[in-house]
Short mmCIF file of C-alpha atoms in Angstrom, two decimals:
data_model
loop_
_atom_site.label_atom_id
_atom_site.label_comp_id
_atom_site.label_asym_id
_atom_site.label_seq_id
_atom_site.Cartn_x
_atom_site.Cartn_y
_atom_site.Cartn_z
CA MET A 1 20.24 23.11 -48.38
CA CYS A 2 17.60 21.81 -50.94
CA HIS A 3 14.05 23.20 -51.27
CA ILE A 4 11.18 22.17 -53.57
CA PRO A 5 9.04 25.47 -53.92
CA SER A 6 5.45 25.09 -52.10
CA ASP A 7 3.71 25.19 -55.32
CA GLY A 8 5.41 21.94 -56.69
CA LYS A 9 4.55 20.08 -53.92
CA ASN A 10 1.53 18.60 -55.29
CA LEU A 11 3.41 17.78 -58.42
CA TYR A 12 6.13 16.32 -56.61
CA TRP A 13 3.99 13.99 -54.80
CA GLN A 14 1.81 13.19 -58.17
CA ALA A 15 4.89 12.84 -60.14
CA GLY A 16 5.44 9.27 -58.45
CA PHE A 17 8.61 10.24 -56.70
CA MET A 18 6.77 10.66 -52.83
CA LYS A 19 4.50 7.70 -53.79
CA ALA A 20 7.59 5.52 -54.25
CA LYS A 21 9.21 6.61 -51.39
CA PHE A 22 6.46 6.34 -49.04
CA LYS A 23 5.76 2.71 -50.23
CA ASN A 24 9.45 1.94 -49.08
CA LEU A 25 8.59 3.36 -46.38
CA LEU A 26 5.87 1.55 -45.04
CA ARG A 27 7.37 -1.61 -46.17
CA ASP A 28 10.31 -1.16 -43.95
CA SER A 29 8.19 -0.37 -41.40
CA ALA A 30 6.00 -3.50 -41.46
CA LEU A 31 9.28 -5.38 -41.47
CA PHE A 32 10.77 -3.76 -38.22
CA ALA A 33 7.21 -4.13 -36.77
CA ALA A 34 7.03 -7.86 -37.22
CA GLY A 35 10.39 -8.06 -35.74
CA SER A 36 10.17 -5.80 -32.63
CA ALA A 37 6.55 -4.46 -32.08
CA GLY A 38 5.38 -7.50 -30.18
CA SER A 39 8.16 -7.74 -27.61
CA ARG A 40 7.14 -3.86 -26.71
CA LEU A 41 3.70 -4.12 -27.02
CA ILE A 42 3.76 -7.34 -25.12
CA LEU A 43 4.35 -4.99 -21.94
CA PHE A 44 1.45 -3.45 -22.63
CA ALA A 45 -0.73 -6.43 -22.91
CA LEU A 46 1.11 -7.76 -19.51
CA VAL A 47 0.01 -4.86 -17.51
CA PRO A 48 -3.31 -6.38 -16.31
CA LEU A 49 -1.30 -9.61 -15.60
CA TYR A 50 1.16 -7.67 -13.40
CA THR A 51 -1.58 -5.54 -11.65
CA HIS A 52 -3.55 -8.57 -10.63
CA CYS A 53 -0.67 -10.52 -9.55
CA LEU A 54 1.87 -7.85 -7.89
CA SER A 55 1.62 -5.37 -5.30
CA PRO A 56 2.24 -1.85 -6.29
CA GLU A 57 5.80 -1.99 -4.74
CA GLU A 58 6.68 -5.25 -6.47
CA TYR A 59 5.70 -3.95 -9.79
CA GLY A 60 7.24 -0.80 -9.39
CA THR A 61 10.80 -2.67 -8.19
CA SER A 62 10.56 -4.93 -11.19
CA ASP A 63 9.89 -2.45 -13.53
CA LEU A 64 12.58 -0.27 -11.97
CA ILE A 65 15.36 -3.05 -12.47
CA LEU A 66 14.10 -3.60 -16.09
CA THR A 67 14.48 0.10 -16.81
CA ILE A 68 18.04 0.33 -15.25
CA ALA A 69 19.21 -2.71 -17.37
CA ARG A 70 17.76 -0.64 -20.53
CA LEU A 71 19.99 1.86 -19.27
CA LEU A 72 23.09 -0.12 -19.38
CA ILE A 73 22.85 -2.14 -22.47
CA PRO A 74 23.75 1.04 -24.61
CA VAL A 75 26.57 2.16 -21.95
CA VAL A 76 28.61 -0.89 -22.13
CA THR A 77 27.88 -2.15 -25.66
CA LEU A 78 29.15 1.68 -26.49
CA MET A 79 26.05 2.00 -28.75
CA THR A 80 27.91 -0.46 -31.05
CA SER A 81 24.65 -1.76 -32.55
CA CYS A 82 24.34 1.59 -34.52
CA GLY A 83 27.82 1.09 -35.76
CA ILE A 84 27.08 -2.55 -37.17
CA LEU A 85 24.13 -1.16 -39.00
CA ARG A 86 26.03 1.97 -40.32
CA PHE A 87 29.46 0.07 -41.22
CA GLY A 88 27.84 -3.05 -42.13
CA LEU A 89 25.99 -1.53 -44.73
CA MET A 90 28.81 -0.16 -46.66
CA LYS A 91 30.08 -1.54 -49.85
CA THR A 92 33.41 -0.73 -48.94
CA VAL A 93 33.77 -2.80 -45.43
CA ARG A 94 33.67 -6.72 -45.25
CA ARG A 95 30.76 -7.26 -42.76
CA GLU A 96 32.68 -10.13 -41.23
CA ASN A 97 35.14 -7.62 -39.85
CA VAL A 98 32.16 -5.99 -38.42
CA ALA A 99 30.73 -8.74 -36.58
CA ALA A 100 33.91 -9.71 -35.34
CA THR A 101 34.21 -6.08 -33.87
CA GLY A 102 30.43 -6.63 -32.26
CA ALA A 103 31.94 -9.58 -30.47
CA ALA A 104 34.66 -7.79 -29.26
CA VAL A 105 32.49 -4.92 -27.86
CA TRP A 106 30.10 -7.59 -26.29
CA LEU A 107 32.67 -9.57 -24.69
CA PHE A 108 34.14 -6.13 -22.99
CA SER A 109 30.45 -5.52 -22.11
CA VAL A 110 30.33 -8.29 -20.06
CA ALA A 111 33.44 -7.78 -18.36
CA ALA A 112 32.61 -4.26 -17.78
CA LEU A 113 29.15 -5.20 -16.16
CA THR A 114 31.01 -8.00 -13.91
CA ALA A 115 33.13 -5.15 -12.15
CA LEU A 116 30.14 -2.90 -12.00
CA THR A 117 27.64 -5.14 -10.73
CA PRO A 118 28.97 -5.08 -7.03
CA LEU A 119 28.36 -1.29 -7.07
CA SER A 120 24.85 -1.84 -7.31
CA GLY A 121 24.91 -1.94 -3.55
CA LEU A 122 25.12 2.11 -3.77
CA TYR A 123 21.35 1.91 -4.71
CA ARG A 124 19.26 -0.03 -2.19
CA ALA A 125 16.26 -0.96 -4.22
CA VAL A 126 18.22 -2.92 -6.82
CA TYR A 127 21.00 -4.43 -4.59
CA GLU A 128 19.12 -7.84 -3.69
CA TRP A 129 18.90 -8.51 -7.27
CA ARG A 130 21.81 -7.28 -8.86
CA TRP A 131 22.68 -10.60 -10.34
CA TYR A 132 19.53 -10.70 -12.36
CA LEU A 133 20.42 -6.87 -13.43
CA PHE A 134 23.64 -8.60 -14.47
CA LEU A 135 21.96 -11.03 -16.49
CA CYS A 136 19.30 -8.72 -18.13
CA ALA A 137 21.99 -6.38 -19.09
CA SER A 138 24.27 -8.87 -20.67
CA ALA A 139 21.63 -11.11 -22.63
CA GLY A 140 19.99 -7.68 -23.77
CA GLY A 141 23.04 -6.26 -24.97
CA ALA A 142 23.74 -9.26 -27.36
CA VAL A 143 20.37 -9.31 -28.78
CA SER A 144 20.80 -5.86 -29.46
CA LEU A 145 24.37 -6.44 -31.13
CA LEU A 146 22.83 -9.68 -32.95
CA PHE A 147 19.55 -8.11 -34.37
CA SER A 148 21.35 -5.02 -35.73
CA TYR A 149 23.80 -7.75 -37.85
CA MET A 150 20.61 -9.26 -38.94
CA LYS A 151 19.30 -6.12 -40.69
CA VAL A 152 22.87 -5.77 -42.32
CA LYS A 153 22.84 -9.51 -43.57
CA ASN A 154 19.04 -8.89 -44.92
CA GLN A 155 17.55 -11.50 -43.10
CA ASN A 156 14.57 -9.90 -42.53
CA ARG A 157 12.20 -12.86 -41.97
CA LEU A 158 14.69 -14.11 -39.58
CA TYR A 159 14.68 -10.89 -37.61
CA ALA A 160 10.84 -11.16 -37.70
CA ALA A 161 10.89 -14.52 -36.79
CA MET A 162 13.28 -13.96 -34.09
CA GLY A 163 11.19 -11.44 -32.45
CA VAL A 164 8.20 -13.15 -32.44
CA LEU A 165 9.72 -16.03 -30.70
CA GLN A 166 11.13 -13.57 -28.02
CA THR A 167 7.78 -12.02 -27.41
CA ALA A 168 6.37 -15.52 -27.20
CA VAL A 169 8.46 -16.40 -24.60
CA PHE A 170 8.52 -13.90 -22.54
CA ALA A 171 4.85 -13.55 -22.61
CA CYS A 172 4.62 -17.50 -21.76
CA LEU A 173 7.03 -17.41 -18.96
CA ASN A 174 5.51 -14.18 -17.11
CA VAL A 175 2.28 -16.26 -17.00
CA LEU A 176 4.01 -18.97 -15.86
CA PHE A 177 6.22 -17.44 -13.12
CA THR A 178 3.89 -14.76 -11.94
CA ALA A 179 0.39 -15.65 -12.19
CA VAL A 180 1.11 -19.75 -11.70
CA LEU A 181 4.10 -20.17 -9.97
CA ARG A 182 3.48 -16.67 -7.79
CA ALA A 183 7.41 -16.03 -8.09
CA GLY A 184 6.81 -11.94 -8.13
CA ILE A 185 9.62 -9.89 -8.83
CA GLN A 186 12.07 -12.70 -9.58
CA GLY A 187 9.59 -14.25 -12.07
CA VAL A 188 9.14 -11.18 -13.74
CA LEU A 189 13.25 -10.83 -14.26
CA LEU A 190 13.33 -14.54 -15.04
CA ALA A 191 11.08 -14.24 -17.76
CA ASN A 192 13.15 -11.12 -19.33
CA ILE A 193 16.28 -13.06 -18.96
CA ALA A 194 15.39 -16.60 -20.48
CA ALA A 195 13.76 -14.65 -23.65
CA TYR A 196 16.88 -12.79 -24.04
CA VAL A 197 18.81 -15.72 -23.80
CA LEU A 198 16.78 -18.01 -26.17
CA ALA A 199 16.42 -15.13 -28.78
CA ALA A 200 20.53 -14.63 -28.73
CA SER A 201 21.52 -18.20 -29.01
CA LEU A 202 18.87 -18.84 -31.78
CA THR A 203 19.87 -15.98 -33.62
CA PHE A 204 23.67 -16.51 -33.34
CA GLY A 205 23.31 -20.01 -34.81
CA LEU A 206 20.50 -19.52 -37.45
CA ALA A 207 22.29 -16.15 -38.83
CA HIS A 208 25.67 -18.07 -38.74
CA VAL A 209 27.20 -15.10 -36.77
CA GLY A 210 29.90 -17.59 -35.30
CA ARG A 211 31.18 -18.31 -38.84
CA ASP A 212 31.28 -14.67 -40.00
CA ILE A 213 33.27 -13.79 -36.83
CA ARG A 214 35.49 -16.99 -37.61
CA LYS A 215 35.79 -15.27 -41.07
CA GLY A 216 36.65 -11.73 -40.00
CA ARG A 217 39.13 -10.19 -38.28
CA LEU A 218 39.75 -7.28 -35.46
CA GLU A 219 40.42 -4.76 -38.30
CA GLY A 220 42.02 -1.48 -35.78
CA LYS A 221 41.05 1.19 -38.34
CA LEU A 222 37.66 -0.21 -38.69
CA SER A 223 36.95 -0.71 -35.13
CA LYS A 224 38.14 3.10 -34.11
CA GLN A 225 36.07 4.26 -37.01
CA MET A 226 32.90 1.98 -35.38
CA LEU A 227 33.46 3.19 -31.98
CA ALA A 228 34.45 6.87 -33.06
CA PHE A 229 30.53 6.84 -34.94
CA SER A 230 29.10 4.98 -31.75
CA THR A 231 30.28 6.44 -28.85
CA PRO A 232 29.05 10.06 -28.94
CA LEU A 233 25.74 8.44 -29.19
CA ILE A 234 25.95 7.00 -25.65
CA LEU A 235 25.01 10.72 -24.27
CA HIS A 236 22.04 11.02 -26.57
CA GLU A 237 20.71 7.64 -25.52
CA LEU A 238 21.15 8.33 -21.93
CA SER A 239 19.43 11.85 -22.51
CA TRP A 240 16.46 9.90 -23.97
CA TRP A 241 16.83 7.31 -20.86
CA THR A 242 16.69 10.08 -18.29
CA LEU A 243 13.93 12.03 -20.23
CA GLN A 244 11.80 8.87 -20.10
CA SER A 245 12.98 7.14 -16.76
CA ALA A 246 13.96 10.05 -14.46
CA GLY A 247 10.60 10.58 -13.13
CA LYS A 248 10.30 6.85 -12.24
CA LEU A 249 13.45 7.12 -10.22
CA MET A 250 12.87 10.26 -8.14
CA VAL A 251 9.07 8.81 -7.62
CA ALA A 252 11.24 5.89 -5.94
CA SER A 253 13.35 7.79 -4.01
CA ILE A 254 11.12 10.34 -2.89
CA ALA A 255 7.30 9.08 -2.82
CA GLY A 256 8.25 5.82 -2.43
CA ALA A 257 7.34 2.01 -4.01
CA PRO A 258 3.83 2.30 -3.85
CA ALA A 259 3.59 5.84 -5.41
CA LEU A 260 6.16 4.04 -8.19
CA GLY A 261 3.69 1.30 -8.77
CA LEU A 262 0.88 3.69 -9.59
CA TYR A 263 3.09 6.02 -12.02
CA THR A 264 4.28 2.99 -13.50
CA ALA A 265 0.91 1.64 -14.33
CA ALA A 266 0.00 5.11 -15.70
CA THR A 267 2.76 5.47 -17.91
CA LYS A 268 2.11 2.09 -19.69
CA VAL A 269 -0.81 3.49 -22.04
CA PRO A 270 1.47 6.64 -23.30
CA ALA A 271 4.34 4.08 -23.86
CA VAL A 272 2.48 2.32 -26.44
CA LEU A 273 2.33 5.20 -28.78
CA ASN A 274 5.99 5.52 -28.21
CA THR A 275 6.53 1.93 -29.07
CA LEU A 276 4.77 2.19 -32.52
CA THR A 277 6.34 5.30 -33.29
CA SER A 278 9.89 4.17 -32.38
CA ILE A 279 9.21 1.21 -34.91
CA PHE A 280 8.53 3.66 -37.58
CA ASN A 281 11.57 5.63 -36.81
CA GLN A 282 13.71 2.54 -37.33
CA ALA A 283 12.58 2.59 -40.89
CA TRP A 284 12.16 6.45 -41.24
CA GLY A 285 16.11 6.20 -39.94
CA ILE A 286 16.91 4.18 -43.41
CA SER A 287 14.63 6.21 -45.54
CA SER A 288 15.92 9.40 -44.08
CA VAL A 289 19.58 8.63 -44.98
CA ARG A 290 18.67 7.25 -48.29
CA GLU A 291 17.15 10.47 -49.27
CA MET A 292 19.83 12.74 -48.04
CA GLU A 293 22.43 10.66 -50.04
CA SER A 294 20.35 11.02 -53.08
CA THR A 295 18.42 14.12 -53.74
CA ASN A 296 18.36 15.85 -50.34
CA ALA A 297 14.57 16.85 -51.26
CA ALA A 298 13.64 18.65 -48.41
CA ASP A 299 9.87 18.38 -49.26
CA PHE A 300 10.05 14.74 -48.61
CA TYR A 301 10.75 15.10 -45.49
CA SER A 302 8.10 17.82 -45.11
CA GLN A 303 5.49 15.80 -46.66
CA ILE A 304 6.29 12.54 -44.01
CA PHE A 305 6.00 14.78 -41.08
CA ASP A 306 2.86 16.03 -42.10
CA LEU A 307 1.19 12.40 -42.40
CA TYR A 308 3.21 11.20 -39.02
CA SER A 309 2.16 14.25 -37.20
CA ALA A 310 -1.18 13.80 -38.18
CA ALA A 311 -1.44 10.19 -37.23
CA VAL A 312 0.48 10.90 -33.84
CA PHE A 313 -2.06 13.40 -32.63
CA GLY A 314 -4.60 11.30 -33.88
CA ALA A 315 -4.08 8.32 -31.91
CA GLY A 316 -3.40 10.67 -28.81
CA ILE A 317 -6.91 12.06 -29.09
CA PHE A 318 -8.83 8.78 -29.58
CA ILE A 319 -6.77 7.37 -26.85
CA THR A 320 -7.54 10.52 -24.45
CA VAL A 321 -11.37 10.00 -25.06
CA ILE A 322 -11.37 6.43 -23.95
CA ILE A 323 -8.92 6.56 -21.09
CA ARG A 324 -11.21 6.79 -18.24
CA PRO A 325 -13.14 3.28 -18.62
CA PHE A 326 -10.46 1.96 -20.53
CA MET A 327 -8.07 2.22 -17.16
CA GLY A 328 -11.02 1.03 -15.33
CA ILE A 329 -11.31 -2.33 -16.98
CA PHE A 330 -7.31 -2.46 -17.75
CA VAL A 331 -5.53 -2.37 -14.32
CA GLY A 332 -6.12 -3.83 -11.02
CA GLY A 333 -8.07 -2.30 -8.09
CA SER A 334 -4.90 -1.31 -6.17
CA PHE A 335 -3.96 0.84 -9.40
CA SER A 336 -7.41 2.45 -9.98
CA GLY A 337 -6.05 5.59 -9.19
CA ALA A 338 -3.57 5.60 -11.79
CA TRP A 339 -5.87 6.97 -14.78
CA GLN A 340 -5.88 10.53 -13.46
CA TYR A 341 -2.31 11.04 -14.56
CA VAL A 342 -2.79 9.22 -18.19
CA PRO A 343 -4.24 12.43 -19.98
CA LEU A 344 -1.33 14.68 -19.07
CA LEU A 345 1.55 11.85 -19.71
CA LEU A 346 -0.46 11.31 -23.15
CA VAL A 347 0.33 14.87 -24.29
CA GLY A 348 4.08 14.42 -23.28
CA ALA A 349 3.96 11.09 -25.23
CA VAL A 350 2.85 13.06 -28.30
CA PHE A 351 5.62 15.78 -28.12
CA CYS A 352 8.10 12.99 -27.32
CA ALA A 353 6.96 11.32 -30.76
CA ILE A 354 7.36 14.67 -32.51
CA ALA A 355 10.62 15.12 -31.20
CA ALA A 356 11.78 11.70 -31.93
CA PHE A 357 10.79 12.17 -35.46
CA PHE A 358 13.87 14.20 -36.18
CA ASP A 359 16.73 12.09 -34.56
CA PRO A 360 16.95 10.22 -37.84
CA LEU A 361 17.18 13.74 -39.52
CA PHE A 362 19.97 15.21 -37.35
CA SER A 363 21.73 11.86 -37.86
CA ALA A 364 21.46 11.82 -41.56
CA LEU A 365 22.52 15.84 -41.69
CA ARG A 366 25.53 14.57 -39.74
CA LYS A 367 24.56 16.70 -36.73
CA PRO A 368 23.63 14.24 -33.74
CA VAL A 369 25.90 16.80 -31.54
CA SER A 370 23.18 19.61 -32.27
CA SER A 371 20.28 16.28 -31.41
CA THR A 372 22.16 15.43 -28.10
CA LEU A 373 22.35 18.73 -27.01
CA TYR A 374 18.53 19.31 -27.53
CA THR A 375 17.83 15.96 -25.67
CA MET A 376 20.16 17.05 -22.72
CA THR A 377 18.01 20.02 -22.16
CA GLY A 378 15.10 18.12 -22.22
CA ALA A 379 16.34 15.71 -19.52
CA ALA A 380 17.67 19.11 -17.40
CA VAL A 381 14.41 20.32 -17.52
CA ASN A 382 12.77 16.92 -16.50
CA ILE A 383 15.13 16.27 -13.81
CA ALA A 384 14.70 20.07 -12.50
CA VAL A 385 11.15 20.04 -12.47
CA GLY A 386 10.65 16.80 -10.72
CA CYS A 387 13.14 17.76 -8.01
CA VAL A 388 10.82 21.00 -7.13
CA LEU A 389 7.40 19.26 -7.37
CA ILE A 390 7.43 15.67 -6.94
CA PRO A 391 8.30 16.58 -2.68
CA ARG A 392 4.96 18.88 -3.25
CA LEU A 393 2.84 16.80 -5.55
CA GLY A 394 3.97 13.30 -5.24
CA VAL A 395 3.46 11.35 -8.59
CA TRP A 396 1.82 14.25 -10.31
CA GLY A 397 5.32 16.11 -10.14
CA ALA A 398 6.80 13.72 -12.31
CA ALA A 399 3.99 13.96 -14.72
CA ILE A 400 4.07 17.61 -15.08
CA GLY A 401 8.03 17.35 -15.60
CA THR A 402 8.37 14.73 -17.97
CA THR A 403 5.43 16.35 -20.06
CA ALA A 404 6.72 19.84 -19.75
CA ALA A 405 10.40 18.37 -20.85
CA TYR A 406 8.82 16.64 -24.06
CA VAL A 407 7.01 19.83 -25.31
CA LEU A 408 10.22 21.83 -24.54
CA LEU A 409 12.10 19.13 -26.81
CA ALA A 410 9.72 18.79 -29.44
CA CYS A 411 10.08 22.67 -30.19
CA LEU A 412 14.06 22.60 -29.93
CA LYS A 413 14.43 20.44 -32.24
CA ILE A 414 11.86 21.61 -34.74
CA ARG A 415 13.76 24.97 -34.63
CA GLY A 416 17.10 23.18 -34.80
CA VAL A 417 16.35 20.80 -37.85
CA LYS A 418 14.96 24.25 -39.95
CA ARG A 419 18.62 25.72 -39.14
CA TYR A 420 20.07 22.78 -41.69
CA LEU A 421 17.06 21.85 -43.81
CA ALA A 422 14.54 23.77 -45.64
CA PHE A 423 11.44 22.13 -43.27
CA GLU A 424 8.17 23.34 -44.35
CA PRO A 425 5.55 21.23 -43.38
CA ASN A 426 1.92 22.62 -43.16
CA TRP A 427 2.06 24.43 -40.10
CA HIS A 428 -1.22 25.42 -39.84
CA VAL A 429 -2.36 22.05 -39.67
CA TYR A 430 0.18 21.18 -37.05
CA LEU A 431 -0.67 23.76 -34.75
CA THR A 432 -4.21 22.96 -35.06
CA ASN A 433 -3.93 19.42 -34.36
CA ALA A 434 -1.46 20.80 -31.06
CA ALA A 435 -4.38 22.73 -29.78
CA ILE A 436 -6.89 20.00 -30.13
CA MET A 437 -4.57 17.86 -28.44
CA LEU A 438 -4.19 19.94 -25.73
CA LEU A 439 -7.93 21.12 -25.23
CA ILE A 440 -9.34 17.46 -24.79
CA GLY A 441 -5.92 16.53 -22.49
CA ALA A 442 -7.22 19.48 -20.44
CA ALA A 443 -11.00 17.97 -20.46
CA ALA A 444 -9.83 14.62 -19.52
CA LEU A 445 -7.32 15.83 -16.83
CA TRP A 446 -10.26 17.34 -15.00
CA ASN A 447 -12.99 15.56 -16.20
CA TRP A 448 -15.01 18.25 -17.58
CA GLN A 449 -17.62 18.02 -20.39
CA MET A 450 -15.87 15.19 -22.06
CA LEU A 451 -18.82 13.81 -24.07
CA PRO A 452 -19.27 17.04 -25.84
CA LEU A 453 -15.88 18.22 -26.34
CA SER A 454 -14.63 14.63 -27.10
CA GLY A 455 -17.29 14.79 -30.11
CA PHE A 456 -16.27 18.38 -30.92
CA ALA A 457 -12.43 17.04 -30.95
CA CYS A 458 -12.96 14.56 -32.91
CA LEU A 459 -14.85 16.14 -35.65
CA ALA A 460 -12.33 19.37 -35.58
CA TYR A 461 -9.34 16.61 -36.05
CA VAL A 462 -11.09 15.05 -38.98
CA TRP A 463 -11.74 18.07 -40.86
CA ASN A 464 -8.26 19.69 -40.09
CA ASN A 465 -6.38 16.71 -41.75
CA ARG A 466 -8.76 16.28 -44.63
CA VAL A 467 -6.14 16.87 -47.03
CA THR A 468 -3.62 15.08 -45.32
CA VAL A 469 -5.74 11.96 -45.41
CA LYS A 470 -6.51 12.48 -49.14
CA ARG A 471 -2.77 12.72 -49.83
CA LEU A 472 -2.12 9.41 -47.68
CA PHE A 473 -4.95 7.67 -49.92
CA HIS A 474 -3.17 8.80 -53.09
CA ALA A 475 -0.14 7.46 -51.94
CA LEU A 476 -1.46 4.18 -51.27
CA GLU A 477 -2.81 3.98 -54.79
CA LYS A 478 -1.11 1.66 -57.17
#
């Protein structure tokens, strides 16, 4: 383990090392935000459209199908998008051979989906839409692999352009199919499929992927190495999916589609926070590996965590303060009751973001199994609590299970990473931020003294993070 003494932290920052690395991290985050933020945040922006044009049952079912499609993509593609990025950036590997392996895996995934689609009859809720599910997963898998390959080729502008285009097509077709043509579930699914297909087709041509595949060849040793790297990540991805989506499946099965619609609407606001942090974590994954391979300075990770956690807690506190009036405007009348679940889910989303920060660190440390075990534990807790509480409390049971699982997962990953790294952020500031978040979350949950407590929470947060904010501005100075 590499550790810089605490009295050297300011010198480390002021010497310029931290500033340069932080600026690189911000630059990478901006690039990934341009390419992927829109396609994710548009789901949030479309919630008013869905809640005004779809019934709770239609909204819940369409979201369930898309959730299952997102589950299938990493499974049938064997998480090869991670392998493409990892091996495509290696100087000793021909990227054309990486492209050939990716193409072979995608063809395999389509064949696997073709064989699995008839089995969807085992789950009655999606059987009617099984071929839409097949197309969503197939086209989504292609986009996942192609977008990773654009990163390998350093085609950052094209990556951003394709992300924006996919977003624009998705949004326009959703308005057309859902609001104008009133196509219901079918309209939502067709908009997703069309956006995926167009983005994949244009990327394939403009990034010259076909040419690279023709130049490359399927190299047995490389393919085995890529799959050996990627396939263990399937379990980790499934565990994250279970954490994020098991509540929806259990609510649908136990409480019914109308309850699922309310729960789905309630999760959209916390999902925005997770979307923003996932964009950062794409860049953080690259920075953490670079740092691990160069100096392995634990202080870098600790300083970034201080800034990251302060931003996450600040966003969570601010959203909680305004959530009730905002939800009154944001969702349709049939979904007005959804606001009451949001404060608790926001607490869970904050700790989900904290836990997600450590995944790139475990990868950089080459300890993905440890991260997977912690995530599996969180998923098991989510399922166990949901099975016990949803039959008794309905949607509240799912919200409690999800939040409890995320809080536990954050604690496990913090403890786990300290086994391998001298990770020493400012724990006093972190724990105080967590206490403020829990306080305002509880006040919003019971709608108790929100005005004075909101003012207190905001002032306490600003005072608690004053040193962290100063460091942020110092890092941004030229």
